Tab-separated table of C-alpha atoms in Angstrom:
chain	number	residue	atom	x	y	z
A	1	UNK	CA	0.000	0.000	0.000
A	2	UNK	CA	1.014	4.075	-0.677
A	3	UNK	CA	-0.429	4.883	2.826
A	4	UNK	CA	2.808	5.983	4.507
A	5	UNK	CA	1.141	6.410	8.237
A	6	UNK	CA	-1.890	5.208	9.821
A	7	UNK	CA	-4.641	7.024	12.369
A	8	UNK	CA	-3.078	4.887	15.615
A	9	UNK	CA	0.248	5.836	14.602
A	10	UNK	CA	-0.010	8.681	17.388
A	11	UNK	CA	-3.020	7.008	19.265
A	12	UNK	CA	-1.474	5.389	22.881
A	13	UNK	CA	-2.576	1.966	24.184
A	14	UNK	CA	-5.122	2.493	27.067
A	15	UNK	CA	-4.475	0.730	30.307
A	16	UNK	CA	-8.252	-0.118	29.909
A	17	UNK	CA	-11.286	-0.230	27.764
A	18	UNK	CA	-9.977	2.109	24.241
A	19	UNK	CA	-9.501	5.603	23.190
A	20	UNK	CA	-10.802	7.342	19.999
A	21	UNK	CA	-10.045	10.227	17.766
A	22	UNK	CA	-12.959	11.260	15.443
A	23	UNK	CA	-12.815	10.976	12.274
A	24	UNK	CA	-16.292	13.018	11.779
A	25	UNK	CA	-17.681	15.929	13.563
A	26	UNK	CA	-19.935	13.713	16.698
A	27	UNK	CA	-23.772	13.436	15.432
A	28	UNK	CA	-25.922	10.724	14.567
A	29	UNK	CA	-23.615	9.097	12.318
A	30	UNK	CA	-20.056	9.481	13.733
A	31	UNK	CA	-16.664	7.649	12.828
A	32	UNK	CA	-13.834	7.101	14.891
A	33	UNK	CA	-10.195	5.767	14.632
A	34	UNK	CA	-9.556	3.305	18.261
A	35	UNK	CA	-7.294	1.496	19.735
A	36	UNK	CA	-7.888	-0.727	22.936
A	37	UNK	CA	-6.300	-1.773	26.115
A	38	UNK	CA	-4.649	-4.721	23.652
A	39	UNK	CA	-3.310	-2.645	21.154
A	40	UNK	CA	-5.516	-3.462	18.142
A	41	UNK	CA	-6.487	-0.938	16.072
A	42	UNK	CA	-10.236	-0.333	16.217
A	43	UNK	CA	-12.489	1.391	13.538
A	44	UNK	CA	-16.272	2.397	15.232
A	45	UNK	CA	-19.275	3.816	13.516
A	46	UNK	CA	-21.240	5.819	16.312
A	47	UNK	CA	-25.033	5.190	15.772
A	48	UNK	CA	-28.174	7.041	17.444
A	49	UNK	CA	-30.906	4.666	18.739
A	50	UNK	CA	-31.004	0.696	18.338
A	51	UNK	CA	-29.861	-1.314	15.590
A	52	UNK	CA	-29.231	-4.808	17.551
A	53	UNK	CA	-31.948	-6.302	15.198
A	54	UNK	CA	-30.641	-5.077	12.135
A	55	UNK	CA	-26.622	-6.094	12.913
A	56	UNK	CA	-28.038	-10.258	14.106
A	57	UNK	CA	-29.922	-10.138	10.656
A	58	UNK	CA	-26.402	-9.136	8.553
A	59	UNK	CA	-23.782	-9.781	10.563
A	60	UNK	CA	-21.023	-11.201	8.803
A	61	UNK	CA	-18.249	-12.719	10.119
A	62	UNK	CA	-14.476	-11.647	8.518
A	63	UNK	CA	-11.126	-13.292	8.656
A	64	UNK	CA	-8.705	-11.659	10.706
A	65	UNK	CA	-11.427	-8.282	11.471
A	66	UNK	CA	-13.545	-8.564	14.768
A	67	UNK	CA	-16.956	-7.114	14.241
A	68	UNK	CA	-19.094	-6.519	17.112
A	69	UNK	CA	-21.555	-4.191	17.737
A	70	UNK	CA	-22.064	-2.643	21.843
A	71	UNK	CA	-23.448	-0.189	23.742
A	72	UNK	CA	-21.073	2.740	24.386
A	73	UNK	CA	-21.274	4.099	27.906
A	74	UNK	CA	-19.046	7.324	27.272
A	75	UNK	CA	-21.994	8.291	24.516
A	76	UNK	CA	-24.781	6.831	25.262
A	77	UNK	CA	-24.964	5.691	21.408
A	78	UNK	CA	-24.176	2.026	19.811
A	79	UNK	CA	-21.059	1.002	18.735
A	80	UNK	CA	-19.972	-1.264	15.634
A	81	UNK	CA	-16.576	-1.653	16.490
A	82	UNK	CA	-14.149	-3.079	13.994
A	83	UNK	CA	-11.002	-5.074	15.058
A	84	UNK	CA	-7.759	-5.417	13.336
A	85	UNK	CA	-6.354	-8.411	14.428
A	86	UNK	CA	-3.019	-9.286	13.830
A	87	UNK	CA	-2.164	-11.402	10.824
A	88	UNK	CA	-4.012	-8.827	8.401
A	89	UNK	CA	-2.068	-6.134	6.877
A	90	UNK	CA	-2.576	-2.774	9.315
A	91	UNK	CA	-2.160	-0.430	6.599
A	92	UNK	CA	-4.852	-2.248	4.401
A	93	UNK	CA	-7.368	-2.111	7.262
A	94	UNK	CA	-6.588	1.463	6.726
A	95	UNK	CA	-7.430	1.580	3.237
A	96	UNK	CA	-10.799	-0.190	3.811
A	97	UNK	CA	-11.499	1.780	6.876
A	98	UNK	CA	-11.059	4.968	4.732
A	99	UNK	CA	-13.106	4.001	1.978
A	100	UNK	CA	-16.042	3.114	4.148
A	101	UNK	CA	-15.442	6.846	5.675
A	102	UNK	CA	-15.866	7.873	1.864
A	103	UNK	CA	-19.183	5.813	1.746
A	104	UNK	CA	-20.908	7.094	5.004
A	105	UNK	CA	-19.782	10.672	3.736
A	106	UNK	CA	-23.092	12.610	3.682
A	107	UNK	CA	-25.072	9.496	5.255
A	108	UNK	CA	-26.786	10.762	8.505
A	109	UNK	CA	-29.417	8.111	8.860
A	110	UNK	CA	-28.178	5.195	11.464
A	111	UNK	CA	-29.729	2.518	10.039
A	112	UNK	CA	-28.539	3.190	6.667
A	113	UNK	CA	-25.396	3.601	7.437
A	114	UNK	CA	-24.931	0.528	9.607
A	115	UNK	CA	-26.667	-1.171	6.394
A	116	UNK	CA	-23.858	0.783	3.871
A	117	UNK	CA	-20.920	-0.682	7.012
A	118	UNK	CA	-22.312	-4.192	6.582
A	119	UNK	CA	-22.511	-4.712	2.925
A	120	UNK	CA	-19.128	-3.215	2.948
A	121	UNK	CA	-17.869	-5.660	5.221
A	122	UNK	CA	-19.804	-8.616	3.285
A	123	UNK	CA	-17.344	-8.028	0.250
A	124	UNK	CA	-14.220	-7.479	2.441
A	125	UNK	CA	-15.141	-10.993	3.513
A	126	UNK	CA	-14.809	-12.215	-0.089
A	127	UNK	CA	-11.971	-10.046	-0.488
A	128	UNK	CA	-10.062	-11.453	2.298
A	129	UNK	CA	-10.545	-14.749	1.917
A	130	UNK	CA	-8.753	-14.786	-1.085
A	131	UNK	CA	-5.576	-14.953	-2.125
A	132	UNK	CA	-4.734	-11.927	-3.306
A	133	UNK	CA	-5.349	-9.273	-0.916
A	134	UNK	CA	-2.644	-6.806	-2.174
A	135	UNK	CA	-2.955	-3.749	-4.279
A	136	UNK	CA	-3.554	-4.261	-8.031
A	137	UNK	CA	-0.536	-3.534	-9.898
A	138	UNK	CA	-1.153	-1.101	-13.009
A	139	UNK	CA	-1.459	-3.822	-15.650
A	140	UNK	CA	-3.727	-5.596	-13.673
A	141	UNK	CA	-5.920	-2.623	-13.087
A	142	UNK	CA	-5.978	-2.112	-16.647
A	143	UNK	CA	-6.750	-5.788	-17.670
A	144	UNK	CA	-9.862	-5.742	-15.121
A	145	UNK	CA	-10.795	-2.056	-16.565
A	146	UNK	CA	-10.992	-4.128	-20.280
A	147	UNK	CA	-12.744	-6.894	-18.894
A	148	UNK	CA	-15.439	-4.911	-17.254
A	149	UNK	CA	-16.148	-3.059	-20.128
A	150	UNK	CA	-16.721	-6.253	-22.153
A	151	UNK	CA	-18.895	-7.734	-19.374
A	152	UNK	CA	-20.811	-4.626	-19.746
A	153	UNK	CA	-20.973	-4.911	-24.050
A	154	UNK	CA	-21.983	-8.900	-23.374
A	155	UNK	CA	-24.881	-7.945	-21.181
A	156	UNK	CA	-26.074	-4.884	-23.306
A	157	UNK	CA	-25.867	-6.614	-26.328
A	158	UNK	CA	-26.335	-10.329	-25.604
A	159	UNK	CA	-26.838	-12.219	-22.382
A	160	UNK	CA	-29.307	-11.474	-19.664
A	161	UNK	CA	-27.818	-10.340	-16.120
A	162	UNK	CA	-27.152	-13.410	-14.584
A	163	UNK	CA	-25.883	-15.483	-17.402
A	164	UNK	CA	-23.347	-12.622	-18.146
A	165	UNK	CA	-21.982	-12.774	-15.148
A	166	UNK	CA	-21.402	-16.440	-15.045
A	167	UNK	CA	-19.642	-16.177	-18.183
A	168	UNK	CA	-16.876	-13.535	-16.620
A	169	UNK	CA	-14.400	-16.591	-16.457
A	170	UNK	CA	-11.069	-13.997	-15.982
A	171	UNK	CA	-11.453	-14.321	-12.161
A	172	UNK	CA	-11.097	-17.940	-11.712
A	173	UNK	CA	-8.032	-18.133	-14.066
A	174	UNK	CA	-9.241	-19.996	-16.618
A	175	UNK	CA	-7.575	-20.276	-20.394
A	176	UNK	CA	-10.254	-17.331	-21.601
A	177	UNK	CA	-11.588	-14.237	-19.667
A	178	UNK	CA	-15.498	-14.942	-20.773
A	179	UNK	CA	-16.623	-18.058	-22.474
A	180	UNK	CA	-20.366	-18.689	-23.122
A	181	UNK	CA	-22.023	-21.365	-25.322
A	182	UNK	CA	-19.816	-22.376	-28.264
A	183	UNK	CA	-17.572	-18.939	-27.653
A	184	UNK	CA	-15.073	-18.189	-26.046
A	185	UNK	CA	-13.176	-14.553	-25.828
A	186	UNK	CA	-9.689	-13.068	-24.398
A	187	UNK	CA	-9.375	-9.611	-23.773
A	188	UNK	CA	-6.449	-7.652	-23.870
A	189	UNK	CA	-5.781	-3.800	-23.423
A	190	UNK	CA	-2.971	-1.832	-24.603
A	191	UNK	CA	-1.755	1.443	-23.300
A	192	UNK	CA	-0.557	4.601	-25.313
A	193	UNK	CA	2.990	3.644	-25.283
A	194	UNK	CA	3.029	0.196	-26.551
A	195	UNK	CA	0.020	0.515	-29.581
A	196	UNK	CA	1.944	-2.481	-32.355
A	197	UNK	CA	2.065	-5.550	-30.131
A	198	UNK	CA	-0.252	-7.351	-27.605
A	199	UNK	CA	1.010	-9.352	-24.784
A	200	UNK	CA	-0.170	-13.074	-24.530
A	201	UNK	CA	0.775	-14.923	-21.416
A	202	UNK	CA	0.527	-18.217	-21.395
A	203	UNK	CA	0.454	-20.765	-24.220
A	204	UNK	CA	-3.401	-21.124	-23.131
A	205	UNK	CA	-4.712	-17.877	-23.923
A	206	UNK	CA	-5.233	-18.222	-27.946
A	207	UNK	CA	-6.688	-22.200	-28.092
A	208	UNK	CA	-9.611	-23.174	-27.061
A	209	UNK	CA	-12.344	-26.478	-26.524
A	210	UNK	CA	-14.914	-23.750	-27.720
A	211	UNK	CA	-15.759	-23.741	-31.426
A	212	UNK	CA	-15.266	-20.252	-32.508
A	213	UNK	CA	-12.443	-18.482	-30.268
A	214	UNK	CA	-12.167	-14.510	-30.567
A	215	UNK	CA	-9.023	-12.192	-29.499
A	216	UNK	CA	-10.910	-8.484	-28.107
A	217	UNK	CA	-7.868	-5.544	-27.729
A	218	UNK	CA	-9.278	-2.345	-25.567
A	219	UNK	CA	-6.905	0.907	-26.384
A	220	UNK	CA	-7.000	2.362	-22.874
A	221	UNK	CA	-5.403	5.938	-22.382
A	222	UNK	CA	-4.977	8.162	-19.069
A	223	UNK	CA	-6.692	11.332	-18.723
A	224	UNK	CA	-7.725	13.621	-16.090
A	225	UNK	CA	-9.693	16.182	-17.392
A	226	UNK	CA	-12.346	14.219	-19.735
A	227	UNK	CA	-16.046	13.578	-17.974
A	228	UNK	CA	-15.919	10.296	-19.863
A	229	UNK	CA	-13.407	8.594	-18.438
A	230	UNK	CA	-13.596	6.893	-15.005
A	231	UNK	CA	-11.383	5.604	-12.535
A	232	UNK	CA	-11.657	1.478	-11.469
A	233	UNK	CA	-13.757	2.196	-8.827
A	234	UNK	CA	-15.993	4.242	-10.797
A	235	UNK	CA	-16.317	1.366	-13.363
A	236	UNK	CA	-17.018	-0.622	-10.628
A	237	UNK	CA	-19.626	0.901	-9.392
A	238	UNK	CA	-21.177	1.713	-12.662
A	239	UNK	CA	-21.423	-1.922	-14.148
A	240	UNK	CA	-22.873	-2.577	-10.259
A	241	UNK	CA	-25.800	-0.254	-10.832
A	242	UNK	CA	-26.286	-1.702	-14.434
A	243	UNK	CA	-27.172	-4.901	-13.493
A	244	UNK	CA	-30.843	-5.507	-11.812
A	245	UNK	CA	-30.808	-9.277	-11.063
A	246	UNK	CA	-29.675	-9.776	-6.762
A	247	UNK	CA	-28.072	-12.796	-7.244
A	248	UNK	CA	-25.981	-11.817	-10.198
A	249	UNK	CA	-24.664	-8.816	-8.315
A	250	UNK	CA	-23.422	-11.462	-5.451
A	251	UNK	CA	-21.932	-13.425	-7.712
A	252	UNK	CA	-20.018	-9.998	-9.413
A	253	UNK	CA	-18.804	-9.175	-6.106
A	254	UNK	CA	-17.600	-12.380	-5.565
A	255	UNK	CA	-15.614	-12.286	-8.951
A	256	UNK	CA	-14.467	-9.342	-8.730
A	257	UNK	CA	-12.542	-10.438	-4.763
A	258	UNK	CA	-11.449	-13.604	-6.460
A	259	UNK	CA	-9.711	-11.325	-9.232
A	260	UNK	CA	-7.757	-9.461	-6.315
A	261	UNK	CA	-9.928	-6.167	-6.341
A	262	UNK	CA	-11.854	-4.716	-3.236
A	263	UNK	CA	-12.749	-1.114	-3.291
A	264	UNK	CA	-9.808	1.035	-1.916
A	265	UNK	CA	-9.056	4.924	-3.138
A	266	UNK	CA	-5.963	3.741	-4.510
A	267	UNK	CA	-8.586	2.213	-7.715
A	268	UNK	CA	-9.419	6.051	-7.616
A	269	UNK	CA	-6.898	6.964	-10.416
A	270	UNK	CA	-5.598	6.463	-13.027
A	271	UNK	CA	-8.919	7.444	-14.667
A	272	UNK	CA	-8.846	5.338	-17.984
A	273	UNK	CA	-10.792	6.359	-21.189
A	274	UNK	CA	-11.455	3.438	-24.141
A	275	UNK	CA	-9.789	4.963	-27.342
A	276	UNK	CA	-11.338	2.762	-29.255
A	277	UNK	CA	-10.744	-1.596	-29.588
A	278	UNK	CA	-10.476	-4.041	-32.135
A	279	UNK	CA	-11.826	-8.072	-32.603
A	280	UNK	CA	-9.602	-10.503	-34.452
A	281	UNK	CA	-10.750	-14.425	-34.930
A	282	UNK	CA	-8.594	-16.845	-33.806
A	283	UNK	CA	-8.427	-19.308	-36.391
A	284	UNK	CA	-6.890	-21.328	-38.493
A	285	UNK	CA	-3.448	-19.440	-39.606
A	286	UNK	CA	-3.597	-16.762	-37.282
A	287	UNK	CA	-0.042	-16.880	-35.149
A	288	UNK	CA	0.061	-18.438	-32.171
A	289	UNK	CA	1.659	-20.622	-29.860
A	290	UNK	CA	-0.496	-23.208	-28.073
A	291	UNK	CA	0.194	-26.096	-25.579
A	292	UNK	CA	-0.648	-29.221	-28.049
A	293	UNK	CA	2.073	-28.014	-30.335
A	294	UNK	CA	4.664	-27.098	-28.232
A	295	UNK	CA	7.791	-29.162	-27.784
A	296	UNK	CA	8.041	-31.698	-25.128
A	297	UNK	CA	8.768	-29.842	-22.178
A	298	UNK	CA	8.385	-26.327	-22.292
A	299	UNK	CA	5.827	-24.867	-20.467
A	300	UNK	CA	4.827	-20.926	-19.172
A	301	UNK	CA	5.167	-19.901	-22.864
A	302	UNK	CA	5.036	-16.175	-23.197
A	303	UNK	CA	4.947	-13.884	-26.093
A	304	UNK	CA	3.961	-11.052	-28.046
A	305	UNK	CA	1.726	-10.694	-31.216
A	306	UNK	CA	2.367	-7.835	-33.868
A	307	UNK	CA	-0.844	-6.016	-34.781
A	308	UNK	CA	0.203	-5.683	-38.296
A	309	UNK	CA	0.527	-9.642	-38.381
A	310	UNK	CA	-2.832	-10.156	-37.313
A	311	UNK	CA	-4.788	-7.876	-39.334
A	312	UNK	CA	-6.159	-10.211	-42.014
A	313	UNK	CA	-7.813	-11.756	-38.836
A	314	UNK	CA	-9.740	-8.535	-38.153
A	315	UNK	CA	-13.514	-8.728	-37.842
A	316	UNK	CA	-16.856	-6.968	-36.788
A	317	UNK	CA	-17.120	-7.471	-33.013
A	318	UNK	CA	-20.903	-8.072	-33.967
A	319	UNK	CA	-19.271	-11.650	-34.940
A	320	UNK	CA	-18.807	-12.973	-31.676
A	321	UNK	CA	-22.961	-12.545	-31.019
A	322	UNK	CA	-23.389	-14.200	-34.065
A	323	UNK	CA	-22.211	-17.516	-32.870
């Protein structure tokens, strides 16, 4: 993480109970940094009145964060009070602690703000269970920016919410990022400063079981200034509020921990803005190097294509619906 010091950096330990610094002006909503008589670091959202019912309902329980919510005698208000505990990274607890301080921003209501905490904590859950709970390194940002964009040209164009989402297949790591009936596509972006060649990284990307295989390049560029372009989180959040069906928006957040991401400000730049992208088919004659015809022993194959090269393979995007 870029966070160079944390809220309990100056905070002392408490010989008992915890002490807080407010991160909000006190009201019916208030946020505060903690740390307790233990020395963990404590994150508590401050609520007016009584929400026991609501936190038994949707309580969920998170690897290596205590959640609990109590009555706090000093205020008179209730307390959901989350723990660091140890063997999770301090300084991404801060990240996730900030951006739920960005998400309760404006939110004076205390039930829905203990409803915005929860669901927040729901897809840390997913998040943390994984493997990958690091920060998204630029390419990676940039290959989930693509990816979105074509989940959200699938379900415009072609498959209903649910079935869309099931066919996002870039998560689990499987040979193509979405494969649905007899297709399957990869989808690649390429930045400003490397527009002639494509990067393929593994010798399972270009061959597939499915009959008709597609190759989908994104031309992503950074800007600040254009209303157009959006940051990760922004995309995010807009292909969220695209789709209607409940259980496909689970099973989006689910993908989208599984792929590494969880919503953190760091995803708040570089904003990204599609130039423009291009389909090729993968078929007979176009160049590539796949597993059944490689030599007898080498594996982890990786390679770049020239665009020039594969230009007779160039076709309507409108192709890959067709199948």
């Amino acid at each position: 993480m870029t966070i160079s010091r944390a809220p309990w950096d100056e905070m002392k330990k408490p010989d008992r109970d915890y002490t807080v610094r407010y991160a909000t002006p006190p009201g019916d909503v208030s946020l505060c940094w903690g740390k307790d008589e233990q020395g963990l670091c404590l994150f508590i959202v401050q609520l007016e009145g009584d929400h026991t019912d609501q936190f038994r309902k949707n309580i969920t329980n998170v690897s290596g964060i205590a959640v609990d919510l109590r009555q706090l005698p000093e205020s008179g208000k209730q307390g959901l009070i989350l723990a660091l505990e140890k063997h999770v990274d301090r300084d991404l607890f801060n990240g996730l602690c900030q951006t739920l301080i960005g998400n309760l921003d404006g939110v004076a209501d205390p039930a829905v703000a203990l409803e915005v905490a929860l669901n927040h904590i729901k897809r840390w859950k997913a998040f943390l269970a994984g493997k990958r709970t690091r920060v998204l390194s630029i390419g990676e940002v940039r290959g989930l920016f693509s990816e979105l964009n074509f989940l959200r040209t699938l379900r415009g164009e072609h498959l209903a919410d649910a079935r869309a989402v099931d066919a996002w297949c870039g998560p689990d790591r499987t040979h193509q990022d979405f494969i649905f009936g007899n297709t399957a596509v990869e989808v690649k972006s390429i930045s400003e400063r490397d527009r002639s060649t494509v990067h393929v990284t593994s010798e399972d990307q270009l061959e597939s079981v499915s009959e008709h295989l597609f190759l989908n390049i994104y031309y992503l560029t950074e800007v600040s200034e254009r209303a157009s372009a959006q940051s990760l989180n922004e995309l995010v959040s807009a292909v969220e509020h695209e789709l209607i069906d409940a259980e496909a928006i689970e099973e989006y957040w689910k993908k989208l921990a599984s792929y590494g991401y969880v919503e953190i400000r760091e995803y708040d730049s570089p904003k990204l803005l599609v130039k423009g992208s291009n389909t090729y088919r993968v078929s007979e004659g176009f160049p590539r190097l796949v597993r059944s015809e490689l030599p007898d022993g080498l594996v982890d194959v990786k390679y770049s294509l020239q665009l020039e090269k594969i230009a007779p393979f160039e076709c309507k995007r409108s192709e890959i619906w067709g199948n």
